[in-house]
CSV table of C-alpha atoms and ligand atoms in Angstrom, one decimal:
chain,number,residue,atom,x,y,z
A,1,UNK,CA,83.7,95.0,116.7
A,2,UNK,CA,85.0,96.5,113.5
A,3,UNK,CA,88.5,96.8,113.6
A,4,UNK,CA,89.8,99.4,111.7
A,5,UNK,CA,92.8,99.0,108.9
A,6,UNK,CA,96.1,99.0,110.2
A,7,UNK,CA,98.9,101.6,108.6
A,8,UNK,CA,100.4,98.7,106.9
A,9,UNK,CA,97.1,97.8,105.7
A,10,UNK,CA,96.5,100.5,104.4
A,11,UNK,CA,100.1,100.9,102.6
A,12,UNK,CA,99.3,97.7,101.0
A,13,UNK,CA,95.9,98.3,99.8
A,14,UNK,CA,96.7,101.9,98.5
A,15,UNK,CA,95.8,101.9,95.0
A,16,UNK,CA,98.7,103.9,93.9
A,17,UNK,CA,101.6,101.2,95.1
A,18,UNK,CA,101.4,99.4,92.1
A,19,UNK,CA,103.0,102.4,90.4
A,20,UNK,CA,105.9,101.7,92.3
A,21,UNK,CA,109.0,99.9,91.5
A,22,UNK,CA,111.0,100.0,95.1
A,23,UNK,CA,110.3,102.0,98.6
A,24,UNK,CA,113.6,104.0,98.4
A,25,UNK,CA,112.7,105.5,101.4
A,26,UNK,CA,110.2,104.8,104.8
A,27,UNK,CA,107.9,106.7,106.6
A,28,UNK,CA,110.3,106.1,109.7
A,29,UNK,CA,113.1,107.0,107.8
A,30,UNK,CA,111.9,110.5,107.0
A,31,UNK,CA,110.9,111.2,109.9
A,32,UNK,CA,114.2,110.9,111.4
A,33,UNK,CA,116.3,112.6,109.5
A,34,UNK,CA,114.0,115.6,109.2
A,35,UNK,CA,113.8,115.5,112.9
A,36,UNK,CA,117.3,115.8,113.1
A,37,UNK,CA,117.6,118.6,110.3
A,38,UNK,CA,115.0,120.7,111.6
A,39,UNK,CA,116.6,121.0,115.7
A,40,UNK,CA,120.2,121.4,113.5
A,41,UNK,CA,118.5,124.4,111.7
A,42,UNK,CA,117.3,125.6,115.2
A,43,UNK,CA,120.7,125.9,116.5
A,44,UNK,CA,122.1,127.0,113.5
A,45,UNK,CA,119.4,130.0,112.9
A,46,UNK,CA,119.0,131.1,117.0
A,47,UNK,CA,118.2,134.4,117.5
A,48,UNK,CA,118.2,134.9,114.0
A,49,UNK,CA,114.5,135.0,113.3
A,50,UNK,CA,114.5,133.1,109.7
A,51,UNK,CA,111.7,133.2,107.2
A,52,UNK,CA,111.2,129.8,105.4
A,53,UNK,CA,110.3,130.0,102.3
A,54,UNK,CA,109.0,126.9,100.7
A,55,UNK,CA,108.8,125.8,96.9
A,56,UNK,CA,105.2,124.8,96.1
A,57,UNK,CA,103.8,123.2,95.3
A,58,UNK,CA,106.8,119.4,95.9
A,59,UNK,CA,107.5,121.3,99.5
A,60,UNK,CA,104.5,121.2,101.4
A,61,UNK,CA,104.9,117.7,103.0
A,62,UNK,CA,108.3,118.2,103.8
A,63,UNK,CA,108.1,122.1,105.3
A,64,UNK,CA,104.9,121.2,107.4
A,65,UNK,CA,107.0,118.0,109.0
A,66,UNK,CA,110.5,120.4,109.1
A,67,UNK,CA,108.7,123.2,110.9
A,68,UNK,CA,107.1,121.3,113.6
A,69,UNK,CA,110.9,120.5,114.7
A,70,UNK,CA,112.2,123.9,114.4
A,71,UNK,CA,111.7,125.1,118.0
A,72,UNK,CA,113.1,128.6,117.4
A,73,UNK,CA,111.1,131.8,116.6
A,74,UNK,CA,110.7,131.7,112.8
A,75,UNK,CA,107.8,132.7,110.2
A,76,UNK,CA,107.3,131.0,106.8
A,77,UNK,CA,105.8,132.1,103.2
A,78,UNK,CA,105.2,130.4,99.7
A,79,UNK,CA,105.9,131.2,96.4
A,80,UNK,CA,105.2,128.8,93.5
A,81,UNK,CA,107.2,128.0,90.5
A,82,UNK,CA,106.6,125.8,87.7
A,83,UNK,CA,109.9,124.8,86.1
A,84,UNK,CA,109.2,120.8,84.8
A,85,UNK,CA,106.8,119.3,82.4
A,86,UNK,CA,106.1,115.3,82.9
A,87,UNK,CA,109.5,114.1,84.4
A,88,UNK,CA,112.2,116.3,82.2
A,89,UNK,CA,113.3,119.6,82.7
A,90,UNK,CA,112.2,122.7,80.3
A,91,UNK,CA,115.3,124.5,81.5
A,92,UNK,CA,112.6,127.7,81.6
A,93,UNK,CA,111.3,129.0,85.5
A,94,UNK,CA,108.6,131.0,85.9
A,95,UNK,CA,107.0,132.5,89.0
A,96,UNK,CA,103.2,131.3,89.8
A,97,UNK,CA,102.8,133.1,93.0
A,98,UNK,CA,105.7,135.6,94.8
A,99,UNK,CA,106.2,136.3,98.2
A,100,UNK,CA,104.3,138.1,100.4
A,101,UNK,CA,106.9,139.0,103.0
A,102,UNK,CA,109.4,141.9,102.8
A,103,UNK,CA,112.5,139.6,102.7
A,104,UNK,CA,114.7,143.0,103.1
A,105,UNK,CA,117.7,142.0,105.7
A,106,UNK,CA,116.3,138.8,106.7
A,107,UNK,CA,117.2,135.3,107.0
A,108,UNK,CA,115.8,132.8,104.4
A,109,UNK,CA,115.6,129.2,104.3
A,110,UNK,CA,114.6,128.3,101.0
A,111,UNK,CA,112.5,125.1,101.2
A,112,UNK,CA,112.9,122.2,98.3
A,113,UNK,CA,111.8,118.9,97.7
A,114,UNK,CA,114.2,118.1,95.5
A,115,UNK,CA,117.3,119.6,94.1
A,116,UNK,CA,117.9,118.2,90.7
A,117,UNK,CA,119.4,120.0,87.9
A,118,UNK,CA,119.4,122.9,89.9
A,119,UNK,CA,118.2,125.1,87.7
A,120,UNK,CA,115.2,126.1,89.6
A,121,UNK,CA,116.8,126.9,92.6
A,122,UNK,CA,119.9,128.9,90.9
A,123,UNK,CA,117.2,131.0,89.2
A,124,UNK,CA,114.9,131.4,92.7
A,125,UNK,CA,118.4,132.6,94.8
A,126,UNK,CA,119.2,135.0,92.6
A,127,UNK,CA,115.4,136.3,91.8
A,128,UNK,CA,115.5,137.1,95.8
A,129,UNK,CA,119.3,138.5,96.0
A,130,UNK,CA,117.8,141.5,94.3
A,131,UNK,CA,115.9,142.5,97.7
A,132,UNK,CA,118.6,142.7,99.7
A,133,UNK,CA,118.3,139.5,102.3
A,134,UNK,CA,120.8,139.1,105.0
A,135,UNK,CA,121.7,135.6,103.7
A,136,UNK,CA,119.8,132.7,101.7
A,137,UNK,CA,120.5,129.1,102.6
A,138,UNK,CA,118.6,126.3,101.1
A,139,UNK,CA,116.9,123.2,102.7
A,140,UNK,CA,116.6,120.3,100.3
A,141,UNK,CA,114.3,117.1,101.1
A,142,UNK,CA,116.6,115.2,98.4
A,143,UNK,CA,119.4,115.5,96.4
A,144,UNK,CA,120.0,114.4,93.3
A,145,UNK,CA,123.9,115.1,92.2
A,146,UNK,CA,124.2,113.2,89.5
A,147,UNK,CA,122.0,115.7,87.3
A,148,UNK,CA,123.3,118.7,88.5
A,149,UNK,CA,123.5,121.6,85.5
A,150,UNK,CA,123.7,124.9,87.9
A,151,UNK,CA,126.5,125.4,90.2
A,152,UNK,CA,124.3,125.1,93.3
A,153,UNK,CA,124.5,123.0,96.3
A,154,UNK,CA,122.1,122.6,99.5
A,155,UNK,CA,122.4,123.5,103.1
A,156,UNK,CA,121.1,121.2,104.6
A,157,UNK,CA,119.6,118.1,102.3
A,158,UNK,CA,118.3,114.8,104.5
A,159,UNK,CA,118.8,112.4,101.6
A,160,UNK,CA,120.9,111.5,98.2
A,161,UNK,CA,118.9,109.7,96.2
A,162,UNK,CA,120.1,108.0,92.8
A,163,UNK,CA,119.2,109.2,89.6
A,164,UNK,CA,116.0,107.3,89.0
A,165,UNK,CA,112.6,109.7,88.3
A,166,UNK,CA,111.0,109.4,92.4
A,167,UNK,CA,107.3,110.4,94.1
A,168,UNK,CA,105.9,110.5,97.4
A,169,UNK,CA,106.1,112.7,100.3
A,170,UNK,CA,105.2,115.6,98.2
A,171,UNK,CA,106.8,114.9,94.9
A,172,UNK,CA,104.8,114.4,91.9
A,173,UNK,CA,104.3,113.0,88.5
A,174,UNK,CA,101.8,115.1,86.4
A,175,UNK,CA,100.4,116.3,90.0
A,176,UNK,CA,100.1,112.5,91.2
A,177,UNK,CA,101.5,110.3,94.1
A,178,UNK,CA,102.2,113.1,96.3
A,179,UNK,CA,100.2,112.0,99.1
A,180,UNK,CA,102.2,108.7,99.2
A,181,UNK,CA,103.6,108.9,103.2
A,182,UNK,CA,107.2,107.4,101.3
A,183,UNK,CA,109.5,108.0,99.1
A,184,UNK,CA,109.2,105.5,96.1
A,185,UNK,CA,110.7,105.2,92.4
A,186,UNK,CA,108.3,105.3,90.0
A,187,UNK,CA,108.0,102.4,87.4
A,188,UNK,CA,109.7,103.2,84.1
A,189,UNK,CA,106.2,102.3,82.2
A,190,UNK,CA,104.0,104.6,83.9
A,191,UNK,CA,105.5,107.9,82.4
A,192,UNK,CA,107.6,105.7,79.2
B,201,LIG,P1,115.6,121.3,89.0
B,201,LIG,O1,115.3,122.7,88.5
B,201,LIG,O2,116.0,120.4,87.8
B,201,LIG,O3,116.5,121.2,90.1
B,201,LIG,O4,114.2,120.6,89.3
B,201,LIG,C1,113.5,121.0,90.4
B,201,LIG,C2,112.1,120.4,90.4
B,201,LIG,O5,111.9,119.4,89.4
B,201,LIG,C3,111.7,119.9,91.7
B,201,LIG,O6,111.2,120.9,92.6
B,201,LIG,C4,110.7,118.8,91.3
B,201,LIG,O7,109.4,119.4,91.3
B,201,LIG,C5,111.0,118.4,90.0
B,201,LIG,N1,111.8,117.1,90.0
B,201,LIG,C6,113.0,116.8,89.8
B,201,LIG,N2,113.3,115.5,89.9
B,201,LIG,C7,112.2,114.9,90.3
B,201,LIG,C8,111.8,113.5,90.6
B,201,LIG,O8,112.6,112.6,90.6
B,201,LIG,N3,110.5,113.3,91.0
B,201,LIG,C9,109.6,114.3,91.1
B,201,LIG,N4,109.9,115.6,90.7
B,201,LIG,C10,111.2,115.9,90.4
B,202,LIG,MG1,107.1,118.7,90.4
């Protein structure tokens, strides 16, 4: 009988390992910790009926595994921003795709895969201020202090993570490695 490849098999063989330096973080560990933030967003949002609003295109990993623990009624949208070139900031934001939802006097949970400089996010909170939300809070997949240029902080953030350049879980280089199930640090050589 054939047996099929095993997850750690497959982890092993996947082409795109060799690109990383060091597993910063594991499947299992992810999985954890957005466990936990997603049921501490369900008590903190009851009866409040929140919109999630994820950051496209780093988020979608991240929201689909949040969401799934977030047993309170809720509805989601999208918007898409592109604010980074290769793996430094232009400093400029500019909106891809808006929001299809009337956010008027509701409840937003902005969604992030990373909050870095911050300048994307700064920009994105006060871009939706103007229609008049009850309140914006921001859920961050990591964050990165040490490069923090805007005066902005998350919510709720599962991990700090050093300042090295990472991918994986939804995080790119140049659109690459997001479908790695980790979070890994990407060798210095591969984008030097
Ligand atoms: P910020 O505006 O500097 O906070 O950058 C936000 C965006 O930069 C994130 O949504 C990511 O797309 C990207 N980014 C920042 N640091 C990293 C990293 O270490 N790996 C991959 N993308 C990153
Ligand atoms: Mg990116």
């Amino acid at each position: 009988m054939v047996r099929l490849p095993s997850r750690a098999d497959l982890a092993e063989r996947n082409r795109m390992r060799k690109d990383i330096e060091s597993i910063l973080l594991s499947e299992n560990e992810i999985r954890e910790k957005v466990t936990e933030i997603g049921e501490r967003i369900s008590v903190d949002f009851e009866g409040k009926d929140p919109i999630f609003v994820g950051v496209l295109k780093g988020c979608f990993i991240f929201m689909a595994d949040l969401m799934r623990n977030v047993t309170i009624p809720c509805s989601m949208d999208f918007m898409a921003v592109s604010s980074y070139q290769g793996t430094s900031s232009t400093g400029a934001v500019k909106i891809n795709k808006d929001l299809s939802e009337d956010i008027q006097g509701r409840h937003i949970i902005l969604v992030e895969d990373i909050l870095d400089s911050g300048v994307t996010l700064n920009y994105l909170k006060q871009y939706l201020m103007v229609r008049q939300p009850a309140s914006i809070h921001v859920a961050t997949l990591l964050d990165k202090p040490a490069r923090r240029k805007a005066n902005i902080y998350a919510d709720y953030s599962c991990f700090n993570v050093p300042d090295a350049f990472v991918v994986g879980y939804g995080l790119d280089y140049n659109e690459r490695y997001r479908n790695l199930p980790y979070i890994g640090i990407l060798k210095p050589e591969v984008y030097s």
